[in-house]
Amino acid sequence: VKPPESRKALLVRARRFAGWTLGELADRYGWDVPVDLRRHKGWTGRLLEEALGSSAEPNAKKPDFEEIGVELKTIPVDGQGRPRESTFVCSVPLAEPDEVDWEESGARQKLLAVLFVPILAEPERSVDQRLVGTAILWTPSEEEEQVLATDWRGHMEVIRAGLVEEICAREGVALQVRPKGATARSRTWGVDDRGEAILTQPRAFYLRASFTGEILARHFLQG
DNA sequence: TCTTGATCATTC
DNA sequence: GAATGATCAAGA
């Protein structure tokens, strides 16, 4: 599948898959459908990348659609269209937290333009029967960006003070910080409150389900 | 029921 | 270990 040439083309392409099951989509590309996602957590996202013609090489540190600057996120939703999970944004720069402000941050770059593809993923629905929903192309409104910026600055202020160990997922209205590693024993370099290098758990920014839920709800109310 | 903290596969 | 893609599952 060739990369889409414009954001509009990407959106049109994505919406043509609305109503398809993941089984049908997998068939089209000759993919096997896992019985459950316990050991295939990124499967849905990779399938949609394939179907939509993501230009990025696997695991490359680039947008999924580099030419048009769009990030792809699949988002599991319940029967009311509410997200069942938070959304990973990017890792937290624990080793060099002084580099940039929100405007130049990795988190903001990731969120400048996101194609959200809702996946109807009720617990009783098998993976191959999950349904692709109507994709939306989201760019943060001024209000949304203010919320995100405030959360991000709050988190980074704590980290710059060397208090990364104190950060807890309850903080942040829209953007939270949670562990992100292979296991709870994973370690990466951080800084303590005396400015000394320490080994600490890797963490990442996530969008709360309440925040992405409002994005989805607003689009589907306005059409 | 919802959220937080933990975890899984794969590539480089 | 760090990056990609996320979901799991126990406890609040």
Tab-separated table of C-alpha atoms in Angstrom, chain A residues 54-214:
chain	number	residue	atom	x	y	z
A	54	SER	CA	2.209	3.901	6.692
A	55	SER	CA	5.476	5.078	5.224
A	56	ALA	CA	7.509	4.544	8.371
A	57	GLU	CA	9.817	1.602	8.788
A	58	PRO	CA	8.974	-0.549	11.789
A	59	ASN	CA	10.214	0.927	15.089
A	60	ALA	CA	11.494	4.048	13.328
A	61	LYS	CA	11.432	7.214	15.375
A	62	LYS	CA	9.285	9.037	12.848
A	63	PRO	CA	5.609	9.853	12.308
A	64	ASP	CA	3.583	7.015	10.846
A	65	PHE	CA	2.843	9.209	7.844
A	66	GLU	CA	5.974	11.289	7.590
A	67	GLU	CA	5.122	13.120	4.360
A	68	ILE	CA	1.942	14.556	5.807
A	69	GLY	CA	3.016	14.664	9.453
A	70	VAL	CA	0.329	12.434	10.895
A	71	GLU	CA	0.500	9.935	13.729
A	72	LEU	CA	-1.798	6.880	13.701
A	73	LYS	CA	-3.468	5.642	16.873
A	74	THR	CA	-5.957	2.823	17.127
A	75	ILE	CA	-8.179	3.167	20.164
A	76	PRO	CA	-10.314	0.365	21.609
A	77	VAL	CA	-13.836	1.579	22.450
A	78	ASP	CA	-16.917	0.118	24.120
A	79	GLY	CA	-20.448	0.009	22.709
A	80	GLN	CA	-20.958	3.696	23.547
A	81	GLY	CA	-17.822	4.706	21.747
A	82	ARG	CA	-15.927	5.391	24.953
A	83	PRO	CA	-12.236	4.472	25.047
A	84	ARG	CA	-11.411	1.343	27.019
A	85	GLU	CA	-7.751	2.270	27.348
A	86	SER	CA	-5.441	5.229	27.656
A	87	THR	CA	-3.279	6.172	24.686
A	88	PHE	CA	0.505	5.973	24.687
A	89	VAL	CA	2.166	9.196	23.541
A	90	CYS	CA	5.930	8.911	23.999
A	91	SER	CA	8.552	8.158	26.582
A	92	VAL	CA	9.464	10.758	29.198
A	93	PRO	CA	12.951	12.242	28.762
A	94	LEU	CA	14.177	11.414	32.264
A	95	ALA	CA	17.889	11.736	31.521
A	96	GLU	CA	17.823	15.222	29.977
A	97	PRO	CA	14.681	16.916	31.296
A	98	ASP	CA	16.045	20.426	30.786
A	99	GLU	CA	16.176	20.332	27.025
A	100	VAL	CA	12.973	21.923	25.884
A	101	ASP	CA	9.650	23.491	26.790
A	102	TRP	CA	6.276	22.142	25.678
A	103	GLU	CA	6.400	23.831	22.288
A	104	GLU	CA	9.397	21.793	21.178
A	105	SER	CA	8.648	18.690	23.192
A	106	GLY	CA	8.389	15.222	21.749
A	107	ALA	CA	4.936	14.888	23.246
A	108	ARG	CA	3.604	17.918	21.387
A	109	GLN	CA	5.180	16.822	18.113
A	110	LYS	CA	3.406	13.485	18.423
A	111	LEU	CA	0.067	15.121	19.098
A	112	LEU	CA	0.064	17.875	16.462
A	113	ALA	CA	-1.957	15.703	14.092
A	114	VAL	CA	-3.333	12.298	15.027
A	115	LEU	CA	-5.539	9.937	13.060
A	116	PHE	CA	-7.627	8.151	15.689
A	117	VAL	CA	-9.159	4.920	14.463
A	118	PRO	CA	-11.720	3.667	16.993
A	119	ILE	CA	-11.975	-0.115	17.234
A	120	LEU	CA	-15.169	-1.529	18.731
A	121	ALA	CA	-13.557	-3.925	21.169
A	122	GLU	CA	-16.108	-5.188	23.652
A	123	PRO	CA	-14.822	-7.981	25.892
A	124	GLU	CA	-17.254	-10.546	24.451
A	125	ARG	CA	-16.166	-9.768	20.888
A	126	SER	CA	-13.393	-11.966	19.488
A	127	VAL	CA	-10.430	-10.210	17.924
A	128	ASP	CA	-11.477	-11.119	14.388
A	129	GLN	CA	-14.988	-9.756	15.055
A	130	ARG	CA	-13.806	-6.399	16.330
A	131	LEU	CA	-15.089	-3.570	14.165
A	132	VAL	CA	-13.198	-0.679	12.636
A	133	GLY	CA	-14.976	2.570	13.407
A	134	THR	CA	-15.039	5.960	11.732
A	135	ALA	CA	-11.574	7.484	11.795
A	136	ILE	CA	-11.096	11.092	12.845
A	137	LEU	CA	-8.184	13.383	12.133
A	138	TRP	CA	-7.521	15.386	15.257
A	139	THR	CA	-5.466	18.489	15.851
A	140	PRO	CA	-5.557	19.902	19.366
A	141	SER	CA	-7.755	22.932	19.840
A	142	GLU	CA	-6.269	25.871	21.721
A	143	GLU	CA	-8.105	24.777	24.848
A	144	GLU	CA	-6.929	21.183	24.509
A	145	GLU	CA	-3.370	22.289	23.940
A	146	GLN	CA	-3.487	24.480	27.051
A	147	VAL	CA	-4.575	21.499	29.121
A	148	LEU	CA	-1.844	19.338	27.650
A	149	ALA	CA	0.815	22.017	28.076
A	150	THR	CA	-0.127	22.580	31.704
A	151	ASP	CA	0.015	18.872	32.468
A	152	TRP	CA	3.302	18.436	30.627
A	153	ARG	CA	4.952	21.391	32.351
A	154	GLY	CA	3.767	20.136	35.711
A	155	HIS	CA	5.251	16.707	35.166
A	156	MET	CA	8.507	18.038	33.797
A	157	GLU	CA	8.887	20.501	36.655
A	158	VAL	CA	8.792	17.614	39.102
A	159	ILE	CA	11.259	15.646	37.011
A	160	ARG	CA	13.653	18.591	36.709
A	161	ALA	CA	13.550	18.895	40.482
A	162	GLY	CA	14.854	15.337	40.625
A	163	LEU	CA	11.631	13.953	42.038
A	164	VAL	CA	10.822	11.470	39.290
A	165	GLU	CA	10.223	8.744	41.864
A	166	GLU	CA	7.376	10.797	43.325
A	167	ILE	CA	5.440	10.995	40.080
A	168	CYS	CA	2.208	9.108	40.161
A	169	ALA	CA	-0.335	8.294	37.447
A	170	ARG	CA	-3.076	10.202	39.302
A	171	GLU	CA	-1.475	13.484	38.332
A	172	GLY	CA	-2.438	15.283	35.158
A	173	VAL	CA	-5.881	16.183	33.835
A	174	ALA	CA	-5.312	14.840	30.322
A	175	LEU	CA	-1.680	13.763	30.178
A	176	GLN	CA	-0.438	11.311	32.783
A	177	VAL	CA	2.930	9.677	33.454
A	178	ARG	CA	3.073	5.911	33.897
A	179	PRO	CA	5.735	3.207	33.850
A	180	LYS	CA	6.668	1.936	30.401
A	181	GLY	CA	9.098	-0.915	30.246
A	182	ALA	CA	9.474	-4.616	29.677
A	183	THR	CA	8.984	-5.258	33.397
A	184	ALA	CA	8.876	-3.370	36.680
A	185	ARG	CA	12.608	-4.104	36.985
A	186	SER	CA	13.449	-2.243	33.779
A	187	ARG	CA	15.761	0.674	34.415
A	188	THR	CA	16.890	3.784	32.594
A	189	TRP	CA	18.960	6.804	33.545
A	190	GLY	CA	17.376	9.646	35.451
A	191	VAL	CA	18.401	12.431	37.820
A	192	ASP	CA	17.848	12.672	41.568
A	193	ASP	CA	17.233	15.777	43.705
A	194	ARG	CA	20.967	16.450	43.992
A	195	GLY	CA	21.457	16.293	40.251
A	196	GLU	CA	23.124	12.897	40.431
A	197	ALA	CA	22.479	10.270	37.795
A	198	ILE	CA	20.287	7.434	39.057
A	199	LEU	CA	18.753	4.322	37.593
A	200	THR	CA	14.982	4.521	37.608
A	201	GLN	CA	11.961	2.960	35.986
A	202	PRO	CA	11.343	4.159	32.418
A	203	ARG	CA	8.119	6.133	32.138
A	204	ALA	CA	5.920	7.438	29.368
A	205	PHE	CA	3.230	10.026	28.746
A	206	TYR	CA	-0.268	8.691	28.141
A	207	LEU	CA	-3.506	10.429	27.203
A	208	ARG	CA	-6.255	9.612	29.677
A	209	ALA	CA	-9.285	7.801	28.276
A	210	SER	CA	-11.458	10.671	29.519
A	211	PHE	CA	-9.540	13.072	27.266
A	212	THR	CA	-9.608	10.948	24.109
A	213	GLY	CA	-13.230	10.131	24.910
A	214	GLU	CA	-14.143	13.803	24.667
